[in-house]
Protein backbone atom coordinates (compact mmCIF):
# COMPACT_ATOMS: atom_id res chain seq x y z
CA UNK A 1 0.00 0.00 0.00
CA UNK A 2 2.14 2.85 -1.35
CA UNK A 3 0.99 6.47 -1.56
CA UNK A 4 0.00 7.61 -5.04
CA UNK A 5 -0.08 10.97 -6.74
CA UNK A 6 -3.62 12.33 -6.74
CA UNK A 7 -5.30 14.31 -9.53
CA UNK A 8 -7.31 17.46 -8.94
CA UNK A 9 -10.54 15.44 -9.08
CA UNK A 10 -9.56 13.80 -5.78
CA UNK A 11 -9.54 17.15 -3.93
CA UNK A 12 -12.88 16.49 -2.12
CA UNK A 13 -11.56 13.18 -0.81
CA UNK A 14 -8.37 14.89 0.39
CA UNK A 15 -10.46 17.52 2.18
CA UNK A 16 -12.46 14.79 3.92
CA UNK A 17 -9.29 13.07 5.13
CA UNK A 18 -7.78 16.31 6.44
CA UNK A 19 -10.98 17.36 8.20
CA UNK A 20 -11.03 14.01 9.98
CA UNK A 21 -7.34 14.20 10.92
CA UNK A 22 -7.31 17.88 11.95
CA UNK A 23 -10.72 18.29 13.59
CA UNK A 24 -9.22 19.14 16.99
CA UNK A 25 -5.89 20.54 15.83
CA UNK A 26 -4.82 23.69 17.76
CA UNK A 27 -4.62 25.96 14.70
CA UNK A 28 -8.12 25.02 13.52
CA UNK A 29 -9.71 25.38 16.94
CA UNK A 30 -7.97 28.68 17.58
CA UNK A 31 -8.93 30.19 14.23
CA UNK A 32 -12.49 28.90 14.10
CA UNK A 33 -13.51 28.69 17.76
CA UNK A 34 -16.27 26.29 18.73
CA UNK A 35 -19.43 27.47 16.95
CA UNK A 36 -22.32 25.10 16.21
CA UNK A 37 -21.30 25.04 12.54
CA UNK A 38 -17.65 24.25 13.31
CA UNK A 39 -17.63 21.23 10.97
CA UNK A 40 -18.79 23.29 8.00
CA UNK A 41 -16.32 26.06 8.78
CA UNK A 42 -13.50 23.53 9.05
CA UNK A 43 -14.42 22.13 5.63
CA UNK A 44 -14.29 25.67 4.22
CA UNK A 45 -10.84 26.35 5.68
CA UNK A 46 -9.31 22.99 4.75
CA UNK A 47 -11.02 23.16 1.38
CA UNK A 48 -9.19 26.39 0.66
CA UNK A 49 -5.82 24.88 1.62
CA UNK A 50 -6.41 21.99 -0.78
CA UNK A 51 -7.81 24.23 -3.53
CA UNK A 52 -4.66 26.35 -3.35
CA UNK A 53 -2.55 23.30 -4.20
CA UNK A 54 -4.89 22.37 -7.06
CA UNK A 55 -4.94 25.88 -8.52
CA UNK A 56 -1.14 26.09 -8.38
CA UNK A 57 -0.69 22.60 -9.80
CA UNK A 58 1.20 21.44 -6.70
CA UNK A 59 1.48 17.85 -5.45
CA UNK A 60 -1.10 15.87 -3.51
CA UNK A 61 -0.40 12.30 -2.39
CA UNK A 62 -2.87 9.81 -1.00
CA UNK A 63 -2.96 6.40 0.60
CA UNK A 64 -5.79 4.03 -0.34
CA UNK A 65 -7.25 1.12 1.56
CA UNK A 66 -8.19 -2.19 -0.08
CA UNK A 67 -11.73 -0.87 -0.63
CA UNK A 68 -10.40 2.15 -2.53
CA UNK A 69 -11.14 4.65 0.23
CA UNK A 70 -8.56 7.36 0.80
CA UNK A 71 -7.25 6.88 4.32
CA UNK A 72 -4.42 9.41 4.37
CA UNK A 73 -3.10 12.34 2.38
CA UNK A 74 -0.30 14.86 2.13
CA UNK A 75 -0.23 18.18 0.27
CA UNK A 76 2.87 20.18 -0.67
CA UNK A 77 3.78 23.65 -1.85
CA UNK A 78 6.94 25.05 -3.43
CA UNK A 79 8.84 27.59 -1.37
CA UNK A 80 9.59 30.07 -4.15
CA UNK A 81 7.24 33.01 -4.43
CA UNK A 82 4.97 32.89 -7.45
CA UNK A 83 2.10 35.03 -8.67
CA UNK A 84 -1.14 33.59 -7.34
CA UNK A 85 -3.71 32.64 -9.99
CA UNK A 86 -6.63 35.10 -9.96
CA UNK A 87 -8.97 32.26 -9.02
CA UNK A 88 -6.93 31.68 -5.86
CA UNK A 89 -7.17 35.31 -4.77
CA UNK A 90 -10.90 35.20 -5.36
CA UNK A 91 -11.23 31.97 -3.37
CA UNK A 92 -9.28 33.48 -0.48
CA UNK A 93 -11.52 36.53 -0.26
CA UNK A 94 -14.64 34.38 -0.51
CA UNK A 95 -13.33 32.16 2.30
CA UNK A 96 -12.82 35.04 4.72
CA UNK A 97 -16.13 36.59 3.75
CA UNK A 98 -17.74 33.36 4.98
CA UNK A 99 -15.56 32.78 8.04
CA UNK A 100 -15.34 36.39 9.19
CA UNK A 101 -12.75 39.00 10.10
CA UNK A 102 -11.86 37.46 13.47
CA UNK A 103 -11.00 34.08 11.98
CA UNK A 104 -8.95 35.81 9.29
CA UNK A 105 -7.03 37.90 11.82
CA UNK A 106 -6.21 34.82 13.89
CA UNK A 107 -5.06 32.84 10.87
CA UNK A 108 -2.91 35.69 9.60
CA UNK A 109 -1.36 36.08 13.06
CA UNK A 110 -0.45 32.40 12.94
CA UNK A 111 1.04 32.86 9.48
CA UNK A 112 3.12 35.81 10.65
CA UNK A 113 4.67 33.66 13.37
CA UNK A 114 5.44 30.66 11.17
CA UNK A 115 6.98 32.76 8.40
CA UNK A 116 9.82 33.31 10.82
CA UNK A 117 10.68 29.60 10.53
CA UNK A 118 11.10 29.63 6.76
CA UNK A 119 14.22 27.94 5.44
CA UNK A 120 16.01 30.22 2.94
CA UNK A 121 16.92 27.60 0.36
CA UNK A 122 14.52 26.31 -2.32
CA UNK A 123 12.49 23.48 -0.84
CA UNK A 124 9.10 21.79 -0.62
CA UNK A 125 6.83 22.71 2.27
CA UNK A 126 4.59 20.03 3.72
CA UNK A 127 1.36 21.96 4.22
CA UNK A 128 -0.67 19.14 5.72
CA UNK A 129 -0.26 15.43 6.30
CA UNK A 130 -3.00 13.41 7.94
CA UNK A 131 -4.66 10.05 8.41
CA UNK A 132 -8.34 9.52 9.10
CA UNK A 133 -9.32 9.12 12.73
CA UNK A 134 -9.35 5.51 13.82
CA UNK A 135 -6.63 4.58 11.33
CA UNK A 136 -3.70 6.45 12.86
CA UNK A 137 -0.85 4.49 14.37
CA UNK A 138 -0.64 1.82 11.67
CA UNK A 139 2.31 3.26 9.78
CA UNK A 140 0.22 5.14 7.23
CA UNK A 141 1.58 8.54 8.21
CA UNK A 142 5.15 7.29 7.91
CA UNK A 143 4.50 5.93 4.41
CA UNK A 144 3.09 9.27 3.35
CA UNK A 145 6.06 11.10 4.87
CA UNK A 146 8.49 8.79 3.08
CA UNK A 147 6.70 9.58 -0.19
CA UNK A 148 7.10 13.29 0.47
CA UNK A 149 10.83 12.78 1.04
CA UNK A 150 11.14 10.85 -2.24
CA UNK A 151 9.33 13.67 -4.02
CA UNK A 152 11.89 16.18 -2.74
CA UNK A 153 14.82 13.87 -3.53
CA UNK A 154 13.62 13.55 -7.14
CA UNK A 155 13.55 17.34 -7.59
CA UNK A 156 17.09 18.67 -8.25
CA UNK A 157 15.99 22.17 -7.24
CA UNK A 158 14.91 21.11 -3.75
CA UNK A 159 17.24 21.33 -0.79
CA UNK A 160 14.79 19.66 1.55
CA UNK A 161 11.34 19.64 3.13
CA UNK A 162 9.98 22.07 5.72
CA UNK A 163 6.94 21.80 7.96
CA UNK A 164 5.39 23.23 11.09
CA UNK A 165 3.75 21.38 13.93
CA UNK A 166 1.69 22.62 16.84
CA UNK A 167 1.85 19.40 18.85
CA UNK A 168 4.86 19.00 21.12
CA UNK A 169 4.70 15.22 20.81
CA UNK A 170 5.27 15.46 17.05
CA UNK A 171 8.64 17.16 17.39
CA UNK A 172 10.54 14.03 18.47
CA UNK A 173 8.74 11.97 15.81
CA UNK A 174 9.92 14.29 13.05
CA UNK A 175 13.41 14.50 14.52
CA UNK A 176 13.55 10.71 14.37
CA UNK A 177 13.22 10.85 10.56
CA UNK A 178 15.81 13.57 10.06
CA UNK A 179 14.14 16.90 10.76
CA UNK A 180 15.73 19.63 12.85
CA UNK A 181 13.93 22.44 14.67
CA UNK A 182 14.43 25.76 12.88
CA UNK A 183 12.26 27.86 15.18
CA UNK A 184 9.83 27.79 18.06
CA UNK A 185 7.29 30.42 19.03
CA UNK A 186 4.11 30.89 20.97
CA UNK A 187 1.14 32.01 18.91
CA UNK A 188 -0.75 34.73 20.76
CA UNK A 189 -0.44 32.82 24.05
CA UNK A 190 -2.78 30.19 22.60
CA UNK A 191 -0.36 27.42 21.62
CA UNK A 192 3.21 26.84 20.48
CA UNK A 193 4.44 26.20 16.97
CA UNK A 194 7.68 24.56 15.85
CA UNK A 195 9.29 25.04 12.44
CA UNK A 196 11.27 22.04 11.19
CA UNK A 197 13.46 21.25 8.18
CA UNK A 198 14.89 18.06 6.71
CA UNK A 199 17.73 18.43 4.23
CA UNK A 200 17.58 16.35 1.07
CA UNK A 201 20.64 14.52 -0.24
CA UNK A 202 20.45 14.01 -4.00
CA UNK A 203 22.02 10.95 -5.58
PDB file of C-alpha atoms in Angstrom, residues 33-131:
ATOM      1  CA  UNK A  33     -13.506  28.691  17.760  1.00  0.00           C
ATOM      2  CA  UNK A  34     -16.267  26.294  18.729  1.00  0.00           C
ATOM      3  CA  UNK A  35     -19.430  27.465  16.945  1.00  0.00           C
ATOM      4  CA  UNK A  36     -22.323  25.096  16.207  1.00  0.00           C
ATOM      5  CA  UNK A  37     -21.299  25.035  12.541  1.00  0.00           C
ATOM      6  CA  UNK A  38     -17.648  24.253  13.312  1.00  0.00           C
ATOM      7  CA  UNK A  39     -17.626  21.232  10.968  1.00  0.00           C
ATOM      8  CA  UNK A  40     -18.790  23.293   8.004  1.00  0.00           C
ATOM      9  CA  UNK A  41     -16.317  26.059   8.783  1.00  0.00           C
ATOM     10  CA  UNK A  42     -13.499  23.533   9.046  1.00  0.00           C
ATOM     11  CA  UNK A  43     -14.424  22.134   5.629  1.00  0.00           C
ATOM     12  CA  UNK A  44     -14.293  25.665   4.219  1.00  0.00           C
ATOM     13  CA  UNK A  45     -10.845  26.349   5.679  1.00  0.00           C
ATOM     14  CA  UNK A  46      -9.307  22.994   4.751  1.00  0.00           C
ATOM     15  CA  UNK A  47     -11.025  23.165   1.377  1.00  0.00           C
ATOM     16  CA  UNK A  48      -9.186  26.393   0.663  1.00  0.00           C
ATOM     17  CA  UNK A  49      -5.821  24.878   1.616  1.00  0.00           C
ATOM     18  CA  UNK A  50      -6.407  21.990  -0.777  1.00  0.00           C
ATOM     19  CA  UNK A  51      -7.813  24.225  -3.529  1.00  0.00           C
ATOM     20  CA  UNK A  52      -4.660  26.347  -3.352  1.00  0.00           C
ATOM     21  CA  UNK A  53      -2.555  23.304  -4.200  1.00  0.00           C
ATOM     22  CA  UNK A  54      -4.885  22.367  -7.060  1.00  0.00           C
ATOM     23  CA  UNK A  55      -4.939  25.878  -8.517  1.00  0.00           C
ATOM     24  CA  UNK A  56      -1.139  26.090  -8.377  1.00  0.00           C
ATOM     25  CA  UNK A  57      -0.689  22.599  -9.798  1.00  0.00           C
ATOM     26  CA  UNK A  58       1.196  21.443  -6.697  1.00  0.00           C
ATOM     27  CA  UNK A  59       1.476  17.847  -5.453  1.00  0.00           C
ATOM     28  CA  UNK A  60      -1.104  15.869  -3.515  1.00  0.00           C
ATOM     29  CA  UNK A  61      -0.400  12.305  -2.390  1.00  0.00           C
ATOM     30  CA  UNK A  62      -2.867   9.811  -0.999  1.00  0.00           C
ATOM     31  CA  UNK A  63      -2.960   6.399   0.601  1.00  0.00           C
ATOM     32  CA  UNK A  64      -5.789   4.029  -0.341  1.00  0.00           C
ATOM     33  CA  UNK A  65      -7.249   1.116   1.559  1.00  0.00           C
ATOM     34  CA  UNK A  66      -8.190  -2.186  -0.080  1.00  0.00           C
ATOM     35  CA  UNK A  67     -11.726  -0.872  -0.633  1.00  0.00           C
ATOM     36  CA  UNK A  68     -10.396   2.146  -2.526  1.00  0.00           C
ATOM     37  CA  UNK A  69     -11.139   4.651   0.231  1.00  0.00           C
ATOM     38  CA  UNK A  70      -8.561   7.359   0.799  1.00  0.00           C
ATOM     39  CA  UNK A  71      -7.246   6.879   4.321  1.00  0.00           C
ATOM     40  CA  UNK A  72      -4.416   9.405   4.375  1.00  0.00           C
ATOM     41  CA  UNK A  73      -3.105  12.343   2.382  1.00  0.00           C
ATOM     42  CA  UNK A  74      -0.295  14.864   2.129  1.00  0.00           C
ATOM     43  CA  UNK A  75      -0.227  18.180   0.272  1.00  0.00           C
ATOM     44  CA  UNK A  76       2.866  20.181  -0.668  1.00  0.00           C
ATOM     45  CA  UNK A  77       3.780  23.647  -1.854  1.00  0.00           C
ATOM     46  CA  UNK A  78       6.940  25.045  -3.430  1.00  0.00           C
ATOM     47  CA  UNK A  79       8.845  27.593  -1.365  1.00  0.00           C
ATOM     48  CA  UNK A  80       9.595  30.070  -4.148  1.00  0.00           C
ATOM     49  CA  UNK A  81       7.236  33.013  -4.433  1.00  0.00           C
ATOM     50  CA  UNK A  82       4.967  32.892  -7.452  1.00  0.00           C
ATOM     51  CA  UNK A  83       2.104  35.033  -8.675  1.00  0.00           C
ATOM     52  CA  UNK A  84      -1.143  33.591  -7.345  1.00  0.00           C
ATOM     53  CA  UNK A  85      -3.711  32.635  -9.986  1.00  0.00           C
ATOM     54  CA  UNK A  86      -6.632  35.101  -9.960  1.00  0.00           C
ATOM     55  CA  UNK A  87      -8.971  32.262  -9.015  1.00  0.00           C
ATOM     56  CA  UNK A  88      -6.927  31.678  -5.856  1.00  0.00           C
ATOM     57  CA  UNK A  89      -7.166  35.308  -4.768  1.00  0.00           C
ATOM     58  CA  UNK A  90     -10.902  35.197  -5.359  1.00  0.00           C
ATOM     59  CA  UNK A  91     -11.227  31.965  -3.374  1.00  0.00           C
ATOM     60  CA  UNK A  92      -9.276  33.480  -0.481  1.00  0.00           C
ATOM     61  CA  UNK A  93     -11.518  36.528  -0.261  1.00  0.00           C
ATOM     62  CA  UNK A  94     -14.641  34.379  -0.507  1.00  0.00           C
ATOM     63  CA  UNK A  95     -13.333  32.163   2.299  1.00  0.00           C
ATOM     64  CA  UNK A  96     -12.823  35.035   4.717  1.00  0.00           C
ATOM     65  CA  UNK A  97     -16.130  36.594   3.753  1.00  0.00           C
ATOM     66  CA  UNK A  98     -17.744  33.361   4.977  1.00  0.00           C
ATOM     67  CA  UNK A  99     -15.556  32.782   8.040  1.00  0.00           C
ATOM     68  CA  UNK A 100     -15.345  36.388   9.188  1.00  0.00           C
ATOM     69  CA  UNK A 101     -12.755  38.998  10.099  1.00  0.00           C
ATOM     70  CA  UNK A 102     -11.864  37.464  13.475  1.00  0.00           C
ATOM     71  CA  UNK A 103     -10.999  34.081  11.981  1.00  0.00           C
ATOM     72  CA  UNK A 104      -8.946  35.808   9.293  1.00  0.00           C
ATOM     73  CA  UNK A 105      -7.025  37.896  11.815  1.00  0.00           C
ATOM     74  CA  UNK A 106      -6.210  34.824  13.889  1.00  0.00           C
ATOM     75  CA  UNK A 107      -5.058  32.842  10.869  1.00  0.00           C
ATOM     76  CA  UNK A 108      -2.913  35.692   9.600  1.00  0.00           C
ATOM     77  CA  UNK A 109      -1.364  36.077  13.059  1.00  0.00           C
ATOM     78  CA  UNK A 110      -0.449  32.397  12.943  1.00  0.00           C
ATOM     79  CA  UNK A 111       1.043  32.861   9.478  1.00  0.00           C
ATOM     80  CA  UNK A 112       3.117  35.814  10.648  1.00  0.00           C
ATOM     81  CA  UNK A 113       4.669  33.657  13.371  1.00  0.00           C
ATOM     82  CA  UNK A 114       5.435  30.660  11.175  1.00  0.00           C
ATOM     83  CA  UNK A 115       6.979  32.757   8.403  1.00  0.00           C
ATOM     84  CA  UNK A 116       9.823  33.311  10.818  1.00  0.00           C
ATOM     85  CA  UNK A 117      10.680  29.604  10.532  1.00  0.00           C
ATOM     86  CA  UNK A 118      11.102  29.629   6.760  1.00  0.00           C
ATOM     87  CA  UNK A 119      14.219  27.943   5.437  1.00  0.00           C
ATOM     88  CA  UNK A 120      16.011  30.221   2.937  1.00  0.00           C
ATOM     89  CA  UNK A 121      16.924  27.600   0.357  1.00  0.00           C
ATOM     90  CA  UNK A 122      14.522  26.313  -2.322  1.00  0.00           C
ATOM     91  CA  UNK A 123      12.492  23.476  -0.844  1.00  0.00           C
ATOM     92  CA  UNK A 124       9.102  21.793  -0.624  1.00  0.00           C
ATOM     93  CA  UNK A 125       6.835  22.714   2.265  1.00  0.00           C
ATOM     94  CA  UNK A 126       4.594  20.034   3.724  1.00  0.00           C
ATOM     95  CA  UNK A 127       1.365  21.961   4.218  1.00  0.00           C
ATOM     96  CA  UNK A 128      -0.670  19.136   5.719  1.00  0.00           C
ATOM     97  CA  UNK A 129      -0.256  15.427   6.298  1.00  0.00           C
ATOM     98  CA  UNK A 130      -2.999  13.415   7.943  1.00  0.00           C
ATOM     99  CA  UNK A 131      -4.658  10.051   8.411  1.00  0.00           C
TER     100      UNK A 131
END
